[in-house]
CSV table of C-alpha atoms in Angstrom, one decimal:
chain,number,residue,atom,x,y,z
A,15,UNK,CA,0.6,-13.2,4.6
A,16,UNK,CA,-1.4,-12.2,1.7
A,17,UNK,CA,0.4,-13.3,-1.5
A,18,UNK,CA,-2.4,-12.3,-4.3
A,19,UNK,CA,-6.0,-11.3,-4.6
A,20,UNK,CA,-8.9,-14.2,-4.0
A,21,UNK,CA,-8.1,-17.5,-4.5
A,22,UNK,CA,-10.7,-20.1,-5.5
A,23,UNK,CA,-8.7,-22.7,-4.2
A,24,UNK,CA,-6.0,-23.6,-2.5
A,25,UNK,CA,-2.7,-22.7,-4.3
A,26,UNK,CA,0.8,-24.6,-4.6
A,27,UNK,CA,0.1,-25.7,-1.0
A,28,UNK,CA,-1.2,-28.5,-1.4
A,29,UNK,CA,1.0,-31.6,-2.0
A,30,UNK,CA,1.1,-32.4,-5.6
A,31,UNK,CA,-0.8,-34.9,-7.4
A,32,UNK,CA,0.8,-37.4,-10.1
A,33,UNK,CA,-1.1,-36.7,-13.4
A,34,UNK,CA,1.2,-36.7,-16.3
A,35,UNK,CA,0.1,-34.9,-19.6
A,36,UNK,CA,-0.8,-36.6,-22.4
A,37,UNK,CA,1.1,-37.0,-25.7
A,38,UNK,CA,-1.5,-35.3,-28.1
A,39,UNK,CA,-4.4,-32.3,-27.2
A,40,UNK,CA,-6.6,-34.9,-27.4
A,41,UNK,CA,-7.5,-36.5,-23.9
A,42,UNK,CA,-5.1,-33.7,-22.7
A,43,UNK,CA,-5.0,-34.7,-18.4
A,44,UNK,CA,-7.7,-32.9,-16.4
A,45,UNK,CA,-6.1,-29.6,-14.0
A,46,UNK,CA,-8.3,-29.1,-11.6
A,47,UNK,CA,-8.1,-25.2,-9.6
A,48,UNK,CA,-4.9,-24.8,-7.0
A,49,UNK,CA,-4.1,-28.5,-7.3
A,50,UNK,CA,-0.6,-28.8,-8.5
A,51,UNK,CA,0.5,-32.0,-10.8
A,52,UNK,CA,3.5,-33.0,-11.6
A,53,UNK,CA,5.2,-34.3,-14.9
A,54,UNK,CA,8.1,-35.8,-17.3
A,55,UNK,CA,8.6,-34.4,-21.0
A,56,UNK,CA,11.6,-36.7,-21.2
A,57,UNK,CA,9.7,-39.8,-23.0
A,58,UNK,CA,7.4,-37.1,-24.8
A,59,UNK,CA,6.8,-36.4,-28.6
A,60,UNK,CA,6.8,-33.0,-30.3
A,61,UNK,CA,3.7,-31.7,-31.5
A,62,UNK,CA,3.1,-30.8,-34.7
A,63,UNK,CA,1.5,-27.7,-33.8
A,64,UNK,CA,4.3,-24.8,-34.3
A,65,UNK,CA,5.8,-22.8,-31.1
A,66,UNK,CA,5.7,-19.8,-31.6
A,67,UNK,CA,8.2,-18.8,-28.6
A,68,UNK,CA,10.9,-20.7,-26.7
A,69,UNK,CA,13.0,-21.2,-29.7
A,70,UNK,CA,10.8,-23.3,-31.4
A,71,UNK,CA,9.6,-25.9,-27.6
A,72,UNK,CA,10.6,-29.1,-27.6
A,73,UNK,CA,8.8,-32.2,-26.5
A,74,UNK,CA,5.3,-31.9,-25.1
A,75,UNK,CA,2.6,-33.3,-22.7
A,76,UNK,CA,-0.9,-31.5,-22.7
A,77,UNK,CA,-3.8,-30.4,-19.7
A,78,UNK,CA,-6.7,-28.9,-19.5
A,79,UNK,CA,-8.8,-27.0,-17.2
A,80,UNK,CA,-12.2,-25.7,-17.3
A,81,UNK,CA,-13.2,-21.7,-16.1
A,82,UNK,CA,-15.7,-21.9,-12.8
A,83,UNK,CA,-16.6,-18.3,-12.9
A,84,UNK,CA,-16.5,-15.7,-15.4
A,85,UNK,CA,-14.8,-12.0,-15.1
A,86,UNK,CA,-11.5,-13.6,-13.2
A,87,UNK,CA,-8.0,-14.5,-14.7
A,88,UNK,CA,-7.0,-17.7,-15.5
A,89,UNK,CA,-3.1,-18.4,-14.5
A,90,UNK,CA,-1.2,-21.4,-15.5
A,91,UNK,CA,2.4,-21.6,-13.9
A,92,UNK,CA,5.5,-24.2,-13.8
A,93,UNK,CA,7.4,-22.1,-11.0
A,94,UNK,CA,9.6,-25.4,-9.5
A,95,UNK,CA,10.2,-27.1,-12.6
A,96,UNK,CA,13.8,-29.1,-12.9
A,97,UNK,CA,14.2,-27.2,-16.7
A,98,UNK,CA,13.9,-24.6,-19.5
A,99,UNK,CA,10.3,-25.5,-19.7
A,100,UNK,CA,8.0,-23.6,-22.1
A,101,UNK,CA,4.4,-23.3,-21.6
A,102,UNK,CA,1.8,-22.5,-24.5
A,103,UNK,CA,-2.1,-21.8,-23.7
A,104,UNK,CA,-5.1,-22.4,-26.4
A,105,UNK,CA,-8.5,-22.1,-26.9
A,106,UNK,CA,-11.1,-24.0,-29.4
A,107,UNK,CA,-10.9,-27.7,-29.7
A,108,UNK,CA,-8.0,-30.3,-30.5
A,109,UNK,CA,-8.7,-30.0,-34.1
A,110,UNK,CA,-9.0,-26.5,-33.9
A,111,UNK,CA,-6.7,-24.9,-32.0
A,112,UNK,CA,-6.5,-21.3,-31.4
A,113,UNK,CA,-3.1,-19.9,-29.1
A,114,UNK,CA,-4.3,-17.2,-27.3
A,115,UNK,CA,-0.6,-17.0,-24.9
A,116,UNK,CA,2.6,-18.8,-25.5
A,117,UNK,CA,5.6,-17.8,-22.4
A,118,UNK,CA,9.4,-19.1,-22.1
A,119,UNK,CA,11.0,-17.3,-19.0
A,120,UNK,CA,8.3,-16.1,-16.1
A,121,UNK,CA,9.8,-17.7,-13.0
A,122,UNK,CA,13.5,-17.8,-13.6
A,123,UNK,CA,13.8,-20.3,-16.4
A,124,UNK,CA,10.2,-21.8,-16.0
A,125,UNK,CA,7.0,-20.3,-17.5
A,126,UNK,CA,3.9,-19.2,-16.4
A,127,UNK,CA,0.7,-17.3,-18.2
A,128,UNK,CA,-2.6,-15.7,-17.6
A,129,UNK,CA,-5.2,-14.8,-19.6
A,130,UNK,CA,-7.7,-12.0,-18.5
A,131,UNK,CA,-11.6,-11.8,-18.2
A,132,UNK,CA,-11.9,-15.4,-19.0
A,133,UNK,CA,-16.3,-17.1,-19.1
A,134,UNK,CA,-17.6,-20.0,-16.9
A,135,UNK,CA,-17.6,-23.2,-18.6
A,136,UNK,CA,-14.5,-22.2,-20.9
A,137,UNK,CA,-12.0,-25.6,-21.9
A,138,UNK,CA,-8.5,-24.4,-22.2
A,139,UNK,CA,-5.5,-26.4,-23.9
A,140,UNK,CA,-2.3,-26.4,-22.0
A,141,UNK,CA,0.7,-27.4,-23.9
A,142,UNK,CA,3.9,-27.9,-21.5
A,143,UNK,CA,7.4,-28.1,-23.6
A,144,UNK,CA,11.0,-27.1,-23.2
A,145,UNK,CA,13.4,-24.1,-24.2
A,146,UNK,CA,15.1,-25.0,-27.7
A,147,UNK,CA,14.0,-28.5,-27.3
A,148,UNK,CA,14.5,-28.6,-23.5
A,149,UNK,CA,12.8,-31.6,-21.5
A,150,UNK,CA,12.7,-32.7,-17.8
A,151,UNK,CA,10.5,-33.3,-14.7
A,152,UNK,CA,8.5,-30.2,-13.8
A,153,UNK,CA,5.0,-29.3,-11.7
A,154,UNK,CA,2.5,-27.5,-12.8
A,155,UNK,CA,-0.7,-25.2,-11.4
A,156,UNK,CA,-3.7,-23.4,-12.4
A,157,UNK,CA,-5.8,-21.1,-10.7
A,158,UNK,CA,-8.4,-18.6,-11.0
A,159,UNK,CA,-7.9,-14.8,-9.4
A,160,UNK,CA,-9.4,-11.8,-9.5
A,161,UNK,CA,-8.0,-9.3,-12.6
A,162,UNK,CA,-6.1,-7.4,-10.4
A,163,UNK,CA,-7.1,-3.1,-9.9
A,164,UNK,CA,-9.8,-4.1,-10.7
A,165,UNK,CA,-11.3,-0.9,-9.1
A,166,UNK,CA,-9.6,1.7,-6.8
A,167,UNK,CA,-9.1,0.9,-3.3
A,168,UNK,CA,-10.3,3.0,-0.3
A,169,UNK,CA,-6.8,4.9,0.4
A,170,UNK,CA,-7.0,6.9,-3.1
A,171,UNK,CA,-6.6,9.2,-4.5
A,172,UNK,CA,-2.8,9.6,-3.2
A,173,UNK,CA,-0.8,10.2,-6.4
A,174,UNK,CA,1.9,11.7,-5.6
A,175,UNK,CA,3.7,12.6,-2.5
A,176,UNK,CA,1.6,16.1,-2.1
A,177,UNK,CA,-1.6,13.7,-1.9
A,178,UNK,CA,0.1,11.8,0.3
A,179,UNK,CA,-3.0,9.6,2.5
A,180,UNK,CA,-2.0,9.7,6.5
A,181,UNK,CA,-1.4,6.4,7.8
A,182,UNK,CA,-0.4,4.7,11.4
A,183,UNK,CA,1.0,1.5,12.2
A,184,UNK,CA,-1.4,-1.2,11.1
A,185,UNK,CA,-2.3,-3.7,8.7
A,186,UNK,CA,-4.1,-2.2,5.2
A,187,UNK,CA,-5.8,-5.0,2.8
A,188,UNK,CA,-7.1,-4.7,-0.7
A,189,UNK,CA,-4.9,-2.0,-1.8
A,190,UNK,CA,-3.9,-1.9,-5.7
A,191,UNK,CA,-1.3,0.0,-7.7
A,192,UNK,CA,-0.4,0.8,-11.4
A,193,UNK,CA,2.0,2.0,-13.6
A,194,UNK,CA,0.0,5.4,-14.3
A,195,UNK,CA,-0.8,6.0,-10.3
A,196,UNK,CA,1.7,4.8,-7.4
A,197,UNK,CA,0.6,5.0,-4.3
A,198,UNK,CA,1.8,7.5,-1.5
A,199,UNK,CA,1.5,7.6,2.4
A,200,UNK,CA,2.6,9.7,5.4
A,201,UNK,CA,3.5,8.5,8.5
A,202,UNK,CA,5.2,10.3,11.2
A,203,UNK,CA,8.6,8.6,12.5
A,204,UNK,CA,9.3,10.0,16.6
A,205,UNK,CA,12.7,10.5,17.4
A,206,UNK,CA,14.3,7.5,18.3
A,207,UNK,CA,11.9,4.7,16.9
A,208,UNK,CA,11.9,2.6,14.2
A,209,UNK,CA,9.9,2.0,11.0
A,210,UNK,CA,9.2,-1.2,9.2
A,211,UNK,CA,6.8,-1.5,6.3
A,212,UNK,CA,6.1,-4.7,4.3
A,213,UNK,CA,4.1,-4.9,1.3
A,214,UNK,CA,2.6,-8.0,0.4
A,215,UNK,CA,1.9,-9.2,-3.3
A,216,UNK,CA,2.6,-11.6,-6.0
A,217,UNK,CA,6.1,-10.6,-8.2
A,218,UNK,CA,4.4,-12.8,-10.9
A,219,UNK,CA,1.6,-10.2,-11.6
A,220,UNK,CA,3.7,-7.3,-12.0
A,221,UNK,CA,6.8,-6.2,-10.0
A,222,UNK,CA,6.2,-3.6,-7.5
A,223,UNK,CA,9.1,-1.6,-5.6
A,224,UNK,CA,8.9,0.0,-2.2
A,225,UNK,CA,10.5,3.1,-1.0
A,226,UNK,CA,10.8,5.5,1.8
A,227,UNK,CA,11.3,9.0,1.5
A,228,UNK,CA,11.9,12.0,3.7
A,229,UNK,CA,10.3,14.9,1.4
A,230,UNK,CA,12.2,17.6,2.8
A,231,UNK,CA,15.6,15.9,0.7
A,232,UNK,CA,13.7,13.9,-2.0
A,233,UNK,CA,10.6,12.3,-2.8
A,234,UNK,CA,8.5,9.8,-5.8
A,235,UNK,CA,10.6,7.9,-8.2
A,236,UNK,CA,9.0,10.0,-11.3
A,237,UNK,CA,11.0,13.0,-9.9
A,238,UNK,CA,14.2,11.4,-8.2
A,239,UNK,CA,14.4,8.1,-10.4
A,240,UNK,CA,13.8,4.8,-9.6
A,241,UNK,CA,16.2,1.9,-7.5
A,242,UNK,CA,18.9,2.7,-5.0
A,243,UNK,CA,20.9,5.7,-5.1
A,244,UNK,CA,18.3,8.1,-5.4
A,245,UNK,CA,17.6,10.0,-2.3
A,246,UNK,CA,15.6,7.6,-0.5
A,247,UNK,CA,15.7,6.5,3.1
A,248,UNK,CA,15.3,3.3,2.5
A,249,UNK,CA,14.6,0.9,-0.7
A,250,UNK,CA,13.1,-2.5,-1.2
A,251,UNK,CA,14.0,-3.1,-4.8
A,252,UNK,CA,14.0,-6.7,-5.8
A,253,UNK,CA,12.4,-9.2,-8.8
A,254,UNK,CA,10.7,-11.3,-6.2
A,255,UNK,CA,7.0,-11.4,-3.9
A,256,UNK,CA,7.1,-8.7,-1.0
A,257,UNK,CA,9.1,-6.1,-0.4
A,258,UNK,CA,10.0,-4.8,3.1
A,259,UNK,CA,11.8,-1.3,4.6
A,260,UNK,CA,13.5,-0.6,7.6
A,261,UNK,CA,14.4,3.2,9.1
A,262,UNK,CA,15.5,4.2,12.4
A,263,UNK,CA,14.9,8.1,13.1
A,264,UNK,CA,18.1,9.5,14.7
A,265,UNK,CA,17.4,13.1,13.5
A,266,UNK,CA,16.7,14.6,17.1
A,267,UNK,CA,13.2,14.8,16.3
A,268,UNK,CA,9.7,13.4,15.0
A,269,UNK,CA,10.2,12.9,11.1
A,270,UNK,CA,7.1,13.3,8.8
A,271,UNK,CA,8.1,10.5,6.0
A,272,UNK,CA,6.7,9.1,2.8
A,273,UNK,CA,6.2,5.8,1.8
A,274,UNK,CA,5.6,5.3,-1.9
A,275,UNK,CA,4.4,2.1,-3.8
A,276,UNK,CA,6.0,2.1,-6.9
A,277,UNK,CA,4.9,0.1,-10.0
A,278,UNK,CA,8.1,-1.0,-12.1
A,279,UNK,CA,6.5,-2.9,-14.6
A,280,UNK,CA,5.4,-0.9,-17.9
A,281,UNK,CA,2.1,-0.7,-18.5
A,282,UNK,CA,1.5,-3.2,-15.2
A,283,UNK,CA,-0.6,-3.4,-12.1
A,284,UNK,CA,-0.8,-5.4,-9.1
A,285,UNK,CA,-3.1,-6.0,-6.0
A,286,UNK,CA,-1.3,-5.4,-2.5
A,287,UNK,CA,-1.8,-5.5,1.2
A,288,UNK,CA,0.8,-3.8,3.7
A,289,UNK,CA,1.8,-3.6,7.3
A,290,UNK,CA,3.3,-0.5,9.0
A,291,UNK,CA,4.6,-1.1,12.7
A,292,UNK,CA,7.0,1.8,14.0
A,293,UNK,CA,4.6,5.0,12.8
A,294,UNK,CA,3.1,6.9,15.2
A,295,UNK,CA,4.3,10.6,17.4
A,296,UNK,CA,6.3,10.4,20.1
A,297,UNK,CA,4.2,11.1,23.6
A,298,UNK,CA,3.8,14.8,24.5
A,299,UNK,CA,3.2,16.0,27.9
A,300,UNK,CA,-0.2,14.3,29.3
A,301,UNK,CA,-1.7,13.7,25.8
A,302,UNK,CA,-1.1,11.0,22.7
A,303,UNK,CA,-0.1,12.3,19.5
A,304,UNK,CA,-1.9,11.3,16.4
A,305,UNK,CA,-2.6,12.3,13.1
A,306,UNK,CA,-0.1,14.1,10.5
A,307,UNK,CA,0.2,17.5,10.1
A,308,UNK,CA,1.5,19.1,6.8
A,309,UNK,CA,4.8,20.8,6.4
A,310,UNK,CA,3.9,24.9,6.5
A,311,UNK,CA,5.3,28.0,5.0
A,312,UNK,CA,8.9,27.1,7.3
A,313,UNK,CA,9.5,24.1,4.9
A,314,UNK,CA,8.6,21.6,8.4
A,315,UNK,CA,4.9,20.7,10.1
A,316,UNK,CA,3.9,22.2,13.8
A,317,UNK,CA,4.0,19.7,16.8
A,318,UNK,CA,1.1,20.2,19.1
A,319,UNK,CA,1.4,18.9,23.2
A,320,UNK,CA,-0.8,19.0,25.9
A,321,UNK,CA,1.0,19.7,29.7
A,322,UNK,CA,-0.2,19.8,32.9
A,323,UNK,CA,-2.2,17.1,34.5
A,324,UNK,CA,-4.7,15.1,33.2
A,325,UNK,CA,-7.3,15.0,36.5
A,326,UNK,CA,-10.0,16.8,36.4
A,327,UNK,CA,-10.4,18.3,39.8
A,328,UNK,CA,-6.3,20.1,39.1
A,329,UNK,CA,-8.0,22.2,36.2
A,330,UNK,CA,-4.2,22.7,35.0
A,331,UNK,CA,-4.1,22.0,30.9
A,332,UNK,CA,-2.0,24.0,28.8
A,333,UNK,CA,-1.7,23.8,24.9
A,334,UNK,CA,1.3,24.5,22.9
A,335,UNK,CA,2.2,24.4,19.7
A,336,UNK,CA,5.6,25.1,18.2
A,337,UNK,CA,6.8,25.2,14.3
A,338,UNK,CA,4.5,27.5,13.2
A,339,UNK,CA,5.4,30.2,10.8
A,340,UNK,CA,6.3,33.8,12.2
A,341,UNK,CA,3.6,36.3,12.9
A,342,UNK,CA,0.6,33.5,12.0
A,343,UNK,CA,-2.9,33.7,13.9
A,344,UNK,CA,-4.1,31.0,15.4
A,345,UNK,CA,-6.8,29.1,17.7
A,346,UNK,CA,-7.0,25.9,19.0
A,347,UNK,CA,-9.5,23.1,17.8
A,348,UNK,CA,-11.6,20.3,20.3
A,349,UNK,CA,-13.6,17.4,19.5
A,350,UNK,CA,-14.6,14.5,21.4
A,351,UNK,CA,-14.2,12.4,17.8
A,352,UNK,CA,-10.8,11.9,16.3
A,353,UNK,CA,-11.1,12.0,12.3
A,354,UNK,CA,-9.0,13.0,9.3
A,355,UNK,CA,-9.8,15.3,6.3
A,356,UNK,CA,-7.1,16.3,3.7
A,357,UNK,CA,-7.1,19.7,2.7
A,358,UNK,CA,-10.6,20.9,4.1
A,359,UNK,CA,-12.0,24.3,2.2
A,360,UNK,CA,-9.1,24.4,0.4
A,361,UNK,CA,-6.4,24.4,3.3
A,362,UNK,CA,-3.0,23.4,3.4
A,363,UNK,CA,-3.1,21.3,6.2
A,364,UNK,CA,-4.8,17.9,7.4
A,365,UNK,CA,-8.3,18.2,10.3
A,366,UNK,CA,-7.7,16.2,12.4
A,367,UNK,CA,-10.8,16.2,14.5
A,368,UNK,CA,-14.9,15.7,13.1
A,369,UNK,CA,-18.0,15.6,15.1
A,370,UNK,CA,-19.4,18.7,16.6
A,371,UNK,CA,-16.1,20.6,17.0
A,372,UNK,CA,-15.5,23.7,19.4
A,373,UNK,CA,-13.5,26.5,19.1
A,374,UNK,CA,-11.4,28.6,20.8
A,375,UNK,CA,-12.1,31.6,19.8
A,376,UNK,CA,-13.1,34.0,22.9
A,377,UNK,CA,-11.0,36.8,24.4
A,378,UNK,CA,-7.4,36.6,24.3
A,379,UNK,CA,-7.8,32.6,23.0
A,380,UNK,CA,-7.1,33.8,19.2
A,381,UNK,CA,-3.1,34.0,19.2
A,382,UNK,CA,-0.4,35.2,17.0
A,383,UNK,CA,3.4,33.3,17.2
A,384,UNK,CA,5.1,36.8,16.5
A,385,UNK,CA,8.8,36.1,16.5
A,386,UNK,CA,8.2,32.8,17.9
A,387,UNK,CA,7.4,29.7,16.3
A,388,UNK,CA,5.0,29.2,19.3
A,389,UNK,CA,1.2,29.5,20.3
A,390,UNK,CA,0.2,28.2,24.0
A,391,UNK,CA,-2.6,29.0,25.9
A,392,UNK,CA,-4.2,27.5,29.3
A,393,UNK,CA,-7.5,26.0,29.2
A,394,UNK,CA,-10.5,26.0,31.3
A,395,UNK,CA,-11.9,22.2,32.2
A,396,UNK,CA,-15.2,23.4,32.8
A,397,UNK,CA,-15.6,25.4,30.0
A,398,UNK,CA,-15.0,23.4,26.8
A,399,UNK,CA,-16.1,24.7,23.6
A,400,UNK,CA,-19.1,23.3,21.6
A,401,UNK,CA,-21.1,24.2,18.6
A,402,UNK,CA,-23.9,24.5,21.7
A,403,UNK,CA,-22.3,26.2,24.5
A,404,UNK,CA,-20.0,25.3,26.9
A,405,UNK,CA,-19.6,21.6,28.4
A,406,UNK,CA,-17.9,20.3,31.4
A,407,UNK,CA,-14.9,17.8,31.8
A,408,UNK,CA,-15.7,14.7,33.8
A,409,UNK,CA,-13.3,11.9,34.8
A,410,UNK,CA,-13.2,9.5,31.8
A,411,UNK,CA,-14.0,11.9,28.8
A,412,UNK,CA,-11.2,12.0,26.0
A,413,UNK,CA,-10.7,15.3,24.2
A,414,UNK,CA,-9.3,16.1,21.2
A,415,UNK,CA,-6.5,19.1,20.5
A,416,UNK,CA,-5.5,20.6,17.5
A,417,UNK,CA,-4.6,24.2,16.4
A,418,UNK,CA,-5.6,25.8,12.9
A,419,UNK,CA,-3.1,28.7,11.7
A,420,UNK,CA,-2.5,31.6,9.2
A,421,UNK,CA,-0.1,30.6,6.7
A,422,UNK,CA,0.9,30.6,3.2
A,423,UNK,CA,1.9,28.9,0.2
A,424,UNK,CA,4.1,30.8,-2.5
A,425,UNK,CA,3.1,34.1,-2.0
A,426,UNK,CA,-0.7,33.3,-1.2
A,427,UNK,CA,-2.6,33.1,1.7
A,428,UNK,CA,-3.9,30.0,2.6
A,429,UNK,CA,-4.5,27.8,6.4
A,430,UNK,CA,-2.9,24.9,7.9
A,431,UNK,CA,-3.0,22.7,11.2
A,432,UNK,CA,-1.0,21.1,13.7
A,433,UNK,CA,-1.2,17.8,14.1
A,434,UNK,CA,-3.5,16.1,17.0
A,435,UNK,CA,-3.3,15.4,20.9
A,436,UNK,CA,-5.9,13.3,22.5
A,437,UNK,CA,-6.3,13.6,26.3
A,438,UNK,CA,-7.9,11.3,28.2
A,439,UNK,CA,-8.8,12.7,32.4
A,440,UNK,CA,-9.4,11.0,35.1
């Protein structure tokens, strides 16, 4: 489980040593990286250096710790004390000391601090105290991460739930969000399964919130509001690490969903990993189902399925579609290579095939749903489309189905797609 970015060391893990803070800054006890020590303020002196939090401290014991590597963040916590501890972080030297962070409550009633960006080779003074004069055992911890957002990660831009990125079950790493951009995902929910999403991150950092939406009744806390009670599928809204989501679809049918990652600290930001398991169509016919289309001028997205057989020497594939808007044209799409492009040249829809892609575009192959919501049309095995002519199914080959359609979006002509079948014959 990944709790935080890139530890240097190893974190709170690791049994913790016995090196009680000294009395005075001066020969302040060593901290070294992910190595947590322990300690008593109830014998120690107050310093005569002023608090400026906690309600004035109380009785004090003082570390150290030296930066290894510049750029990172250095975080100082005393998560597991037995008190109201206080926790006040300088730079300079004992006889000039200069506060740069001073923290009560981070952890419940124990504190815990960071400072940003700090250099190599940089001595910092730890001061460890008590709420209004507060003392006790505690433990304490530093550690050097990387600052988190540091730089986008490879799922934006997906801003809001229009920009949605398409996701499957799976596990995503180095993921980041921040108060001025959540992060949105489709996934497709068949009829009958069951979603579970988990995000993974430290609470410490910057609170994160998860939520699951279905955007045809509500969608993205800056429109519906944030916590329970808004519309949401489902909610993981607490003040600790993690947050996880559980849905079951019982609608009768796939379900195109959202999953949002919502920052709930002002102004914070947070590094995040996440696991999906559930996502994913339901089979169709002889084919798999992959890749999400977009919901089209009827307000829902078109289902493609393949039917038939999936042997060669039969010849006997039909493609269908349903959902589609009325009167729309249509052809369908083939690839041997699965892909995914948003919005290609402007459309409303998702490709969902790349590589040298054929079309089916001959006589009678270019269709129009009329009444329907439905395009189908029988194709020929030996006579596969390619941006080179015509190619012949062999035992073993995997083809990919999709269909691209008329349609439009508030008044105005645009394109979408179906979502994707993938055939493999034998």
């Amino acid at each position: 489980m990944n709790k935080t970015s890139v530890l240097l060391a190893a974190a709170v893990l690791s049994a913790p040593a016995f090196a009680q803070g000294t009395d005075d800054c001066t020969g302040a006890t060593v901290l070294t990286a992910g190595v947590s020590a322990t300690f008593d303020t109830t014998t120690a002196t107050l310093s005569p250096e002023v608090w400026p939090c906690a309600l004035s401290g109380g009785p004090d014991l003082w570390f150290q710790y030296t930066t290894t590597a510049s750029g990172l963040d250095l975080t100082v916590e005393l998560c597991g004390s037995s008190y109201d501890t206080a926790l006040e972080i300088f730079s300079g030297t004992c006889g000039a000391l200069v506060s740069e962070v001073c923290n009560d409550d981070f952890c419940g009633l124990q504190s815990g601090a960071s400072i940003s960006g700090v250099s190599a080779g940089t001595t910092y003074f730890i001061r460890v105290g008590g709420y209004n004069g507060a003392t006790g055992a505690g433990i304490i911890v530093a550690n050097e991460i990387v600052t988190p957002c540091s730089m986008p990660d490879a799922l934006e831009t997906n801003f809001d739930c229009a920009s949605a990125t398409a996701i499957g079950s799976g596990s995503y790493t180095g993921l980041n969000v921040d108060d001025t951009d959540n992060d949105y995902y489709s996934v497709t929910v068949a009829n009958g399964a069951t979603i579970d999403v988990s995000i993974f991150f430290v609470d410490a950092t910057a609170d994160v919130d998860l939520y699951l939406w279905d955007p045809s009744v509500a969608c993205d806390t800056n429109v519906a509001g944030a916590g329970t009670g808004t519309g949401a599928l489902a909610v993981g809204f607490t003040a600790s690490d993690d947050e996880t989501v559980t849905y079951t679809n019982t609608s009768g049918a796939d379900q195109n969903l959202i999953i949002e990652v919502d920052m709930f600290t002002t102004g914070g930001c947070n590094d995040y990993s996440m696991d999906v398991a559930g996502a994913g169509m339901g089979m169709g016919g002889i084919g798999s189902a992959y890749c999400m289309a977009n919901p089209n001028s009827t307000g829902s997205a078109s289902s493609i399925i393949a039917t038939g057989s999936n042997v060669v020497a039969n010849n006997d594939v039909t493609l269908e579609v349903t959902g589609l808007p009325t009167n729309a044209f249509g052809f369908f799409i083939v690839s041997d290579t699965q892909g995914f492009v948003m919005n290609p040249a402007g459309s409303s829809g998702n490709l969902c095939v790349l590589g040298a892609i054929g079309r089916y575009v001959g006589p009678g192959q270019i269709q129009n749903s009329g009444a329907t919501d439905m395009i189908s049309l029988a194709i020929d095995l030996t006579m596969i489309p390619t941006p080179t002519g015509f190619v012949t199914t062999s035992p073993g080959d995997t083809w990919n189905f999709q269909l691209w359609h008329r349609d439009s979006n508030m008044g105005t002509a645009t394109s979408n797609f179906s979502n994707g079948t993938s055939v493999t014959f034998q």
